[in-house]
Structure formats: structure tokens, C-alpha cells
Short mmCIF file of C-alpha atoms and ligand atoms in Angstrom, two decimals:
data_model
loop_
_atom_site.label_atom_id
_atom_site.label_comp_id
_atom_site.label_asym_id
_atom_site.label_seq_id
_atom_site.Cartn_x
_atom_site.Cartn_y
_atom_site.Cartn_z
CA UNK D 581 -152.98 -29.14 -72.67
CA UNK D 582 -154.22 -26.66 -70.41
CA UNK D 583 -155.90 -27.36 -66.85
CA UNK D 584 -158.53 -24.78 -66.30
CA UNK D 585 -160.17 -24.84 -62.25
CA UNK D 586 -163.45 -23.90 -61.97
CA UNK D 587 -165.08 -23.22 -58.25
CA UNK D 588 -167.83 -24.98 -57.45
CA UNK D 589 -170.32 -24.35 -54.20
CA UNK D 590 -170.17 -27.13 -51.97
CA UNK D 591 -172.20 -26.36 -48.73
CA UNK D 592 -171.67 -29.82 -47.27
CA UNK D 593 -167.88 -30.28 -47.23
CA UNK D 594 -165.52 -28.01 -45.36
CA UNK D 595 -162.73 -26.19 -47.58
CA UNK D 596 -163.26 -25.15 -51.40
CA UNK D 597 -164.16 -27.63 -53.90
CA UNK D 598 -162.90 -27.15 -57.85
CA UNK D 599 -163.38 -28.52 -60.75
CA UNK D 600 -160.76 -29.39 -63.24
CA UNK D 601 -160.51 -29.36 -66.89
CA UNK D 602 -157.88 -30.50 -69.07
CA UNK D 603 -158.55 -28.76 -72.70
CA UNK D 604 -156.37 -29.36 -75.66
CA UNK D 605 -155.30 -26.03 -77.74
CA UNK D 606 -153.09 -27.56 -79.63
CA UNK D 607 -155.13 -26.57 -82.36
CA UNK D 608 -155.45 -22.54 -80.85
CA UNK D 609 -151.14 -22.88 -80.40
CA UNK D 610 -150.99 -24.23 -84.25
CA UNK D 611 -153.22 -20.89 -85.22
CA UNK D 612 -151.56 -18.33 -83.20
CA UNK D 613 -148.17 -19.66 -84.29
CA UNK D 614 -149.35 -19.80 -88.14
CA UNK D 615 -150.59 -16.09 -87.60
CA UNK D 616 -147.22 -15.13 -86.13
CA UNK D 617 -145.71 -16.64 -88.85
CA UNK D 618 -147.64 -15.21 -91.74
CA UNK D 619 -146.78 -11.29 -89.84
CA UNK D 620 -143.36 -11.91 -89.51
CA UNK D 621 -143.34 -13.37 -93.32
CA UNK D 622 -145.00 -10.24 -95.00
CA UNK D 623 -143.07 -7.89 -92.52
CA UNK D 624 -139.72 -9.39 -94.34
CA UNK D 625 -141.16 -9.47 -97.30
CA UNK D 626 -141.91 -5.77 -97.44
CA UNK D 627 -138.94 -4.61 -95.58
CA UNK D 628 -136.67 -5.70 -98.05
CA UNK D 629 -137.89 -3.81 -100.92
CA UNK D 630 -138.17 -0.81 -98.64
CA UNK D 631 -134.70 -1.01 -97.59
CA UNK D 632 -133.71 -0.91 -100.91
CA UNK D 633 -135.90 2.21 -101.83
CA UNK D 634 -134.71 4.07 -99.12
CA UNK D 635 -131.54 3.13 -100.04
CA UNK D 636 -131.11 4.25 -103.26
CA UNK D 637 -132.87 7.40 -102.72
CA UNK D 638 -130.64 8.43 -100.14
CA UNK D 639 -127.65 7.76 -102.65
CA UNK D 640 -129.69 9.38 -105.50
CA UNK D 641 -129.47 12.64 -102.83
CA UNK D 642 -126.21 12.44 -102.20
CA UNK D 643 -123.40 10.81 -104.20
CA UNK D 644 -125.05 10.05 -106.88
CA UNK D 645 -126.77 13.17 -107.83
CA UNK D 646 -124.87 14.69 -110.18
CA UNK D 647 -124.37 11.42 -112.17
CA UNK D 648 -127.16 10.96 -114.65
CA UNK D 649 -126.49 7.31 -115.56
CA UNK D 650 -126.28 6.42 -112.28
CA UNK D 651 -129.14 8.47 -111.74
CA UNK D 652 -131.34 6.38 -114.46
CA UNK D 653 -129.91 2.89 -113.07
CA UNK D 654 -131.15 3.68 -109.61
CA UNK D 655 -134.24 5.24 -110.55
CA UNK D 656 -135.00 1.82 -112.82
CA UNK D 657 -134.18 -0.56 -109.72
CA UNK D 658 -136.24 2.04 -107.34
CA UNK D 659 -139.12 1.69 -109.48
CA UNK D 660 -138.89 -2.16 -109.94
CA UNK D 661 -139.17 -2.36 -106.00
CA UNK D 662 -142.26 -0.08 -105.91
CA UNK D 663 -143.73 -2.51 -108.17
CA UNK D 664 -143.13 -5.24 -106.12
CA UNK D 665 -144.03 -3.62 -103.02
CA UNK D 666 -147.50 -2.81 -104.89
CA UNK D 667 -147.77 -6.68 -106.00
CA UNK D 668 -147.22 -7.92 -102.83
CA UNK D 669 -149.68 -5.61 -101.42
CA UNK D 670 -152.44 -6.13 -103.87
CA UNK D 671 -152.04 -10.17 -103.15
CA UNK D 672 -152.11 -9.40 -99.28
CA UNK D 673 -155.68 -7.28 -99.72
CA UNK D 674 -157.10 -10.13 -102.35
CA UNK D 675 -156.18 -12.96 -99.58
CA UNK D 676 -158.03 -10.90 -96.72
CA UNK D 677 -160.70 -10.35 -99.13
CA UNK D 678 -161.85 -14.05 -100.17
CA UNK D 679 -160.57 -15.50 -96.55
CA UNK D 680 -163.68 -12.64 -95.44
CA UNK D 681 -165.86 -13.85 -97.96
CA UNK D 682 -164.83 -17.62 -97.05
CA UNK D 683 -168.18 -18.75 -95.46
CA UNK D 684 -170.52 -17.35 -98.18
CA UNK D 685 -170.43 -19.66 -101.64
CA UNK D 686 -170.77 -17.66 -104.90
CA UNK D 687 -173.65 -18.28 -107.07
CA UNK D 688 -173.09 -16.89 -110.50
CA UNK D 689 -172.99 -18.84 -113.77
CA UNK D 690 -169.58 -18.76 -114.84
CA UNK D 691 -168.73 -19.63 -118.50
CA UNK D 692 -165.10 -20.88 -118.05
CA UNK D 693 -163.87 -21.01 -121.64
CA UNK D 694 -165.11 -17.40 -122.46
CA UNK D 695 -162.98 -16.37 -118.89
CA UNK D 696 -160.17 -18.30 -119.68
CA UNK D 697 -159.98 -16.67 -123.21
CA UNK D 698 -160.09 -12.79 -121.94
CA UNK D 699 -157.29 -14.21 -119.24
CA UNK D 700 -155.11 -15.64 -121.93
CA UNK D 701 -155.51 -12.35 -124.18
CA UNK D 702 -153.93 -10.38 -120.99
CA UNK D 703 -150.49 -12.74 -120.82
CA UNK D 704 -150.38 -13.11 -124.24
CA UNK D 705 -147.54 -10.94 -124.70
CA UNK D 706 -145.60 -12.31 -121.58
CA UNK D 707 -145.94 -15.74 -123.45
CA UNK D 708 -145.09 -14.16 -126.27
CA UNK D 709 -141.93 -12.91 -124.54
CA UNK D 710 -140.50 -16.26 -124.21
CA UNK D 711 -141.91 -17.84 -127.68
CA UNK D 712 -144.48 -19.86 -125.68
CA UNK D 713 -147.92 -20.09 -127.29
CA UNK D 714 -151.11 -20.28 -125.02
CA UNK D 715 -154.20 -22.32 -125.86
CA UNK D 716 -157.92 -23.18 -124.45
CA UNK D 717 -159.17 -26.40 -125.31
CA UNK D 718 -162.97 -26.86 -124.24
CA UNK D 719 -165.85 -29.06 -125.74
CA UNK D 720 -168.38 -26.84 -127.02
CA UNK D 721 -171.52 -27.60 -124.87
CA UNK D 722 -169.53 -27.37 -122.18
CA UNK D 723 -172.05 -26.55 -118.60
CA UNK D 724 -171.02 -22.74 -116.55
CA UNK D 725 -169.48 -23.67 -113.58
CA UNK D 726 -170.82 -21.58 -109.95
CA UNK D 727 -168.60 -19.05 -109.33
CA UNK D 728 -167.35 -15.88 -108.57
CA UNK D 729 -166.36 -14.45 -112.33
CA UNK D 730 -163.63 -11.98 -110.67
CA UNK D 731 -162.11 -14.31 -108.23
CA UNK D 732 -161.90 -17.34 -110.93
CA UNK D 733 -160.33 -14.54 -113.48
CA UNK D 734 -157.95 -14.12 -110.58
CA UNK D 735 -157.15 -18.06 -110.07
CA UNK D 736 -156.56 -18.56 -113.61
CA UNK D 737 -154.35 -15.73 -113.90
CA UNK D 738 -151.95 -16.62 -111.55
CA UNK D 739 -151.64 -20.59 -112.67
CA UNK D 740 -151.31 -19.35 -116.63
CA UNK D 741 -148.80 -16.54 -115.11
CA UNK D 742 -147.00 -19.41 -113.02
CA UNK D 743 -147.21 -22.08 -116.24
CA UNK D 744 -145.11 -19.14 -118.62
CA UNK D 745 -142.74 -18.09 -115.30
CA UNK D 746 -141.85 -21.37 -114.77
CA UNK D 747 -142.52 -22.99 -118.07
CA UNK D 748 -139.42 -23.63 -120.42
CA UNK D 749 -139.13 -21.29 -123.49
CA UNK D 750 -140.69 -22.33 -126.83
CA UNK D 751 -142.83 -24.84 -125.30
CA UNK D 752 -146.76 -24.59 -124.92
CA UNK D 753 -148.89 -23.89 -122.74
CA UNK D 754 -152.71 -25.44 -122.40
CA UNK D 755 -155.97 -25.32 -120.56
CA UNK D 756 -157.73 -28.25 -120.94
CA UNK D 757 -161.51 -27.87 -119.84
CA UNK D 758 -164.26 -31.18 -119.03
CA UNK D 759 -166.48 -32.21 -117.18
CA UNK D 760 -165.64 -35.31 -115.27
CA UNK D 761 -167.35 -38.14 -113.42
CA UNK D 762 -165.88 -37.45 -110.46
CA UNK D 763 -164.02 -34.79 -108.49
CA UNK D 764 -161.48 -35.02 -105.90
CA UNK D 765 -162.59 -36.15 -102.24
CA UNK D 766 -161.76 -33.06 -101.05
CA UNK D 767 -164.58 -31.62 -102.76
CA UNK D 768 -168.49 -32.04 -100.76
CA UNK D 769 -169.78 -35.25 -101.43
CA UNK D 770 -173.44 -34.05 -103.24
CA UNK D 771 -171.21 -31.21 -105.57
CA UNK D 772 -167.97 -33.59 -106.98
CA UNK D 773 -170.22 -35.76 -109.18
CA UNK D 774 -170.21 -34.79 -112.01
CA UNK D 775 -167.80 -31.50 -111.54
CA UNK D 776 -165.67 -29.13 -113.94
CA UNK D 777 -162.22 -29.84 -113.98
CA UNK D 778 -159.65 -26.97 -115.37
CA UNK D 779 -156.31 -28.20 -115.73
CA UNK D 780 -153.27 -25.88 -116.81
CA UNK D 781 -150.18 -27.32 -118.26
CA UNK D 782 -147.03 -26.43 -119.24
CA UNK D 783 -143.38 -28.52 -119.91
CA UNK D 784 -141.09 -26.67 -117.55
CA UNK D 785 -138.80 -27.78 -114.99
CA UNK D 786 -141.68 -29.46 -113.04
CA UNK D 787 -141.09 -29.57 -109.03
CA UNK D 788 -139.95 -32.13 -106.66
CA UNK D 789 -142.30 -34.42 -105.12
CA UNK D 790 -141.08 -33.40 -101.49
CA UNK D 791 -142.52 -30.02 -101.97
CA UNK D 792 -145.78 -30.26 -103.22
CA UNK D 793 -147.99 -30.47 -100.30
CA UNK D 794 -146.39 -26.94 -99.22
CA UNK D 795 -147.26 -25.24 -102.15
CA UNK D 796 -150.49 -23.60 -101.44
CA UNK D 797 -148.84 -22.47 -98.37
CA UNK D 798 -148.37 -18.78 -98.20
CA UNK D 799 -144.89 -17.69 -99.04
CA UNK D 800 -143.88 -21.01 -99.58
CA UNK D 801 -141.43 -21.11 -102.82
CA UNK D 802 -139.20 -23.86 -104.02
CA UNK D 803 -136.65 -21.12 -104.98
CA UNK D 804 -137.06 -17.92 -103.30
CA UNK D 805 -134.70 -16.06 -105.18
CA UNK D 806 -135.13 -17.18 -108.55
CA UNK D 807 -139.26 -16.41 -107.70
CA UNK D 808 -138.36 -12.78 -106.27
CA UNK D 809 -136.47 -12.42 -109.66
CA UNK D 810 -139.32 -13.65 -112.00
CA UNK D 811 -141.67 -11.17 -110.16
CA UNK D 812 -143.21 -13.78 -107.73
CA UNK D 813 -144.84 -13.02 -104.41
CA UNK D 814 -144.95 -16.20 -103.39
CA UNK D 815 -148.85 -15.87 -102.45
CA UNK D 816 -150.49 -16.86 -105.60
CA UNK D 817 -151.48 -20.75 -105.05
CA UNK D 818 -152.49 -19.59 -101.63
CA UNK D 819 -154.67 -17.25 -103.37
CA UNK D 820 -156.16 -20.08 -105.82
CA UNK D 821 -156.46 -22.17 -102.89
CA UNK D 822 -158.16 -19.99 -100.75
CA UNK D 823 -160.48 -19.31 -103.99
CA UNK D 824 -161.13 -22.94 -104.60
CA UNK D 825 -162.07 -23.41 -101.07
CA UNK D 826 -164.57 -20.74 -101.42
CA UNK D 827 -166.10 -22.30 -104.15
CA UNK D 828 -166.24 -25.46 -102.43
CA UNK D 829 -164.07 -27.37 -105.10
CA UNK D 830 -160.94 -28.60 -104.65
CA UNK D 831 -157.18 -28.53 -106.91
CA UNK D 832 -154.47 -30.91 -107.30
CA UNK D 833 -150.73 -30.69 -108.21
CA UNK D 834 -149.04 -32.97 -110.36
CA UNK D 835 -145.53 -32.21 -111.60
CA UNK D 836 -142.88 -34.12 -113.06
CA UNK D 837 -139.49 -32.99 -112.52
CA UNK D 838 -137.69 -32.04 -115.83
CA UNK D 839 -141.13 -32.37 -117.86
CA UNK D 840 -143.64 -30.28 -116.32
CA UNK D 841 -146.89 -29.49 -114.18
CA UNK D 842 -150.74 -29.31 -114.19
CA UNK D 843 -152.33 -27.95 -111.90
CA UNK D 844 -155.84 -28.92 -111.53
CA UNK D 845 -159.03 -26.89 -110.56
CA UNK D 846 -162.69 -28.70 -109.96
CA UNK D 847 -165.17 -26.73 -109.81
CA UNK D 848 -169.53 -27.47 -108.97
CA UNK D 849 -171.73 -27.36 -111.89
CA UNK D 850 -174.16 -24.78 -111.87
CA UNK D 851 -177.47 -25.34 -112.43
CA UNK D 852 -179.13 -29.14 -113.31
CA UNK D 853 -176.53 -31.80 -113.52
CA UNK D 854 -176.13 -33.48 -117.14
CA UNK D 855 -177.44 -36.94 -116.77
CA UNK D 856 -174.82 -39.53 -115.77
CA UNK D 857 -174.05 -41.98 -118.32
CA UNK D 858 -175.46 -44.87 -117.86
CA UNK D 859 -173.83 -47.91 -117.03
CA UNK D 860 -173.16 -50.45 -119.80
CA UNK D 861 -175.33 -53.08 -119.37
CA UNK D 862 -174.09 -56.93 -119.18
P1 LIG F 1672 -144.66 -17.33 -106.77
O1 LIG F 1672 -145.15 -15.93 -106.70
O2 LIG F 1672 -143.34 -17.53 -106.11
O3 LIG F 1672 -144.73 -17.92 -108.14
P2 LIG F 1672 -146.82 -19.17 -106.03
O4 LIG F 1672 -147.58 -19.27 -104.74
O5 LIG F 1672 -147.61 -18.90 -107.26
O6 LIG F 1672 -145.67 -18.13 -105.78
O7 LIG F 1672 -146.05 -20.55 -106.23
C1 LIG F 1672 -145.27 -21.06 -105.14
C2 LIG F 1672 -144.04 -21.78 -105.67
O8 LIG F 1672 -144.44 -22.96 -106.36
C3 LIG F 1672 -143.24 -20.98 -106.70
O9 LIG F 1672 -142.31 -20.12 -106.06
C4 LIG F 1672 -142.53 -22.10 -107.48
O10 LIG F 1672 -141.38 -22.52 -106.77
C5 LIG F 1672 -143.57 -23.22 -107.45
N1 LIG F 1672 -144.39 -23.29 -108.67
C6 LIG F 1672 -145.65 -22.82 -108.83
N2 LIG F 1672 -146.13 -23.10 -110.06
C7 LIG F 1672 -145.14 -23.77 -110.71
C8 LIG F 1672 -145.01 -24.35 -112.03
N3 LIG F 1672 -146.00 -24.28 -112.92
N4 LIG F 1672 -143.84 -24.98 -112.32
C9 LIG F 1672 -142.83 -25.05 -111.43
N5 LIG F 1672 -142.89 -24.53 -110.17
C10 LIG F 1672 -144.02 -23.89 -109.81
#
């Protein structure tokens, strides 16, 4: 708490007369410390790779320079840490960007499985990489959801990109599309029923129960290292989260260790609402 005096006149009593407010900023503390946080995160985040860059290139001018294989070993890892400098500094911008654009709802028609398809053609050959196949499964008169097309491109990207990093090799992976009764309550009331639901699955190593409500947190990873070394900025379900918020759905986690995880996205409707079945009658 902080206690706040505030004069007030009092003509009829002798002295000064105050008054006194006790006003919680608990709340203002838990921002200024998560802001802290989130500087001193990317700061480390970036310095490492820098470190490393500088380095190598001072080795490259030096001791190295007159030994080309060293020469094309360093200049491989220098490069590899310019590209995750530039990763980690694209996800930065694209958080800024829809945390901006937070308080204004898109309102395009968004065809999900069309999206979805021209997002799967772009990992293909990542999945293809580790002999995982990809796959959309949508009914056909499926409803376009309200959205922003780039930003759901974006979402979906980095849960298929997340599904083949973490998924186990030679195993699927599958988008499941419907539209279901009834969304999360996270989701506004008048927009959950009936909703979209997008659900991305893959058999990997799944994650622990204890860490799933961190997730969405920015740089929050289960394993740092073995993230850093799969390319991972440790930003992207912060992104889709941010993203969902936007679009005033919601997204749930569901893993089970050893087997695997979907990750769920509900989205609005756009347009009319399908008529809700009707109830069976007695
Ligand atoms: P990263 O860039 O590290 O993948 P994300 O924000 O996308 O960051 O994910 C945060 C963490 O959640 C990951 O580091 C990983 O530990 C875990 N995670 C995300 N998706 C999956 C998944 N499909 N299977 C297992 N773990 C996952």
C-alpha cells in the first residue's frame, strides 16, 4: 500500500488538516516488475549471441586468419548467431506490434483451412526433415473465422513449427478444424457459442503438468538449452497468446508427457451464426 496526504482548507480549526489515502499498487509493483523483467530477459537474450559474434570475429582477425577451416567453422557459427539475433528481433517487433494493436478487434473473414494449407506448404520441408508428415483436416462447409489473415498465418506458424521441433521423428502431425458448441470461458460470453476451434497435434515428448500455465509467458521454456539449440526464441506462445487475445478467443494446452500435445485455438465466427442444433426433444 501506499498512503498518499492530501491538504485540505479548514478555516475553522487551528493547524493543517490532511487527508489520507491508503491505495493499493500492488497491481502497478506486479507491472513495473514484469516490465523489468521482460528488459533484463531480451537484454540476455541478445547479449549472448553478440558476445559470441564479437567473439569469433575478433579470433577470425587474429589467430585464426590464416587458417581457412577454421576460418569456415567460425564464419558458419557467426552466421548461425546473426540468425538468431534476427529471429529474436523479428519476434520482439511482432509482440510490440499486436500488444499496439491489442484494443482494436480485426474484422476480416478468414478462411482457416485455405491459411492453414499455405502455412503447412512453408514447413513442409522442416517436417520433411525429420520424416514427419503434416495434415489439415477440416469439414468442408466449414464458416471463416474474424480475423487478422497475417497475424493468424503467424499463430499457426509457430504451433505447427513448435509441433515438428518438439514432435518425435516419424510421427504425424495434424490440424484438426470444427466448429464447436462451446468455447472456453475465457472467451466473451456473446462470441464462444458456437466458436472455431483449431487444434494442432503432434506425439512428442509432451510437457509436464507443472509447467503449463507458464507457457505463454514470454521467455518461458521448459528447456532453455535444448530450445536455443532447436532455433527457439522462447516468445512464440506469447506471440499466439497475445494474438488470440486480440481476437478475443481464447487457447488451451493439453499435453501428455511421453505422448504428446494439442494446443488449442478458438476463434469468433464471422458473420451469422449457424443455427444451434436443436435440442432432442423428450
Ligand atoms: P520456443 O521458441 O522455445 O519454442 P515457445 O514460446 O514457442 O518458445 O514455447 C515455450 C516452451 O514451451 C518451449 O521452449 C518448450 O519447452 C515448450 N513447448 C512448446 N510447444 C511444445 C510442444 N508442442 N511440445 C513440447 N513442448 C513444447
Amino acid at each position: 500500500f501506499e498512503v498518499r496526504a492530501t491538504p485540505l482548507p479548514s478555516p475553522s480549526i487551528d493547524g493543517s488538516v490532511a487527508l489520507l489515502g491508503l491505495h493499493d499498487i500492488t497491481a502497478l509493483r506486479r507491472l513495473e516488475q514484469m516490465r523489468a523483467d521482460f528488459v533484463a530477459n531480451a537484454s540476455h537474450e541478445l547479449r549472448t549471441p553478440l558476445s559470441s559474434l564479437i567473439g569469433f570475429t575478433e579470433t577470425l582477425s587474429t589467430s585464426a586468419k590464416n587458417d581457412p577451416e577454421a576460418r569456415e567453422r567460425f564464419l558458419a557459427i557467426m552466421l548461425e548467431q546473426g540468425r538468431r539475433m534476427q529471429r529474436l528481433i523479428e519476434d520482439l517487433l511482432s509482440l510490440s506490434r499486436i500488444e499496439m494493436e491489442e484494443h482494436t478487434p480485426p474484422d476480416e473473414a478468414v478462411v482457416l483451412p485455405g491459411l492453414i494449407a499455405s502455412v503447412t506448404r512453408f514447413l513442409e520441408i522442416k517436417a520433411r526433415e525429420k520424416t514427419m508428415t503434416l495434415s489439415v483436416e477440416a469439414p468442408p462447409d466449414l464458416p471463416p473465422a474474424i480475423g487478422d489473415a497475417d497475424q493468424l498465418s503467424q499463430i499457426f506458424q509457430n504451433l505447427l513449427d513448435n509441433a515438428i521441433k518438439y514432435g518425435r521423428p516419424g510421427t504425424p502431425v495434424e490440424v484438426r478444424l470444427a466448429v464447436v458448441e462451446r468455447g472456453p470461458p475465457a472467451m466473451p460470453a456473446g462470441l464462444r457459442a458456437p466458436c472455431l476451434r483449431v487444434s494442432v497435434i503432434d506425439h512428442g515428448e509432451g510437457i509436464a503438468k507443472a509447467h503449463l500455465p507458464r507457457l505463454t509467458e514470454r521467455f518461458y521454456r521448459v528447456d532453455k538449452a535444448r530450445s536455443r539449440a532447436l532455433g527457439g526464441t522462447g516468445l512464440g506462445l506469447a506471440i499466439v497468446k497475445h494474438v488470440v487475445v486480440r481476437h478475443r478467443g481464447a487457447m488451451t494446452i493439453e499435453s501428455d508427457p511421453g505422448l504428446g500435445t494439442t494446443v488449442s485455438v478458438f476463434l469468433p465466427l464471422h458473420g451469422p451464426r449457424p443455427p444451434r442444433r436443436a435440442a432432442p426433444s423428450a
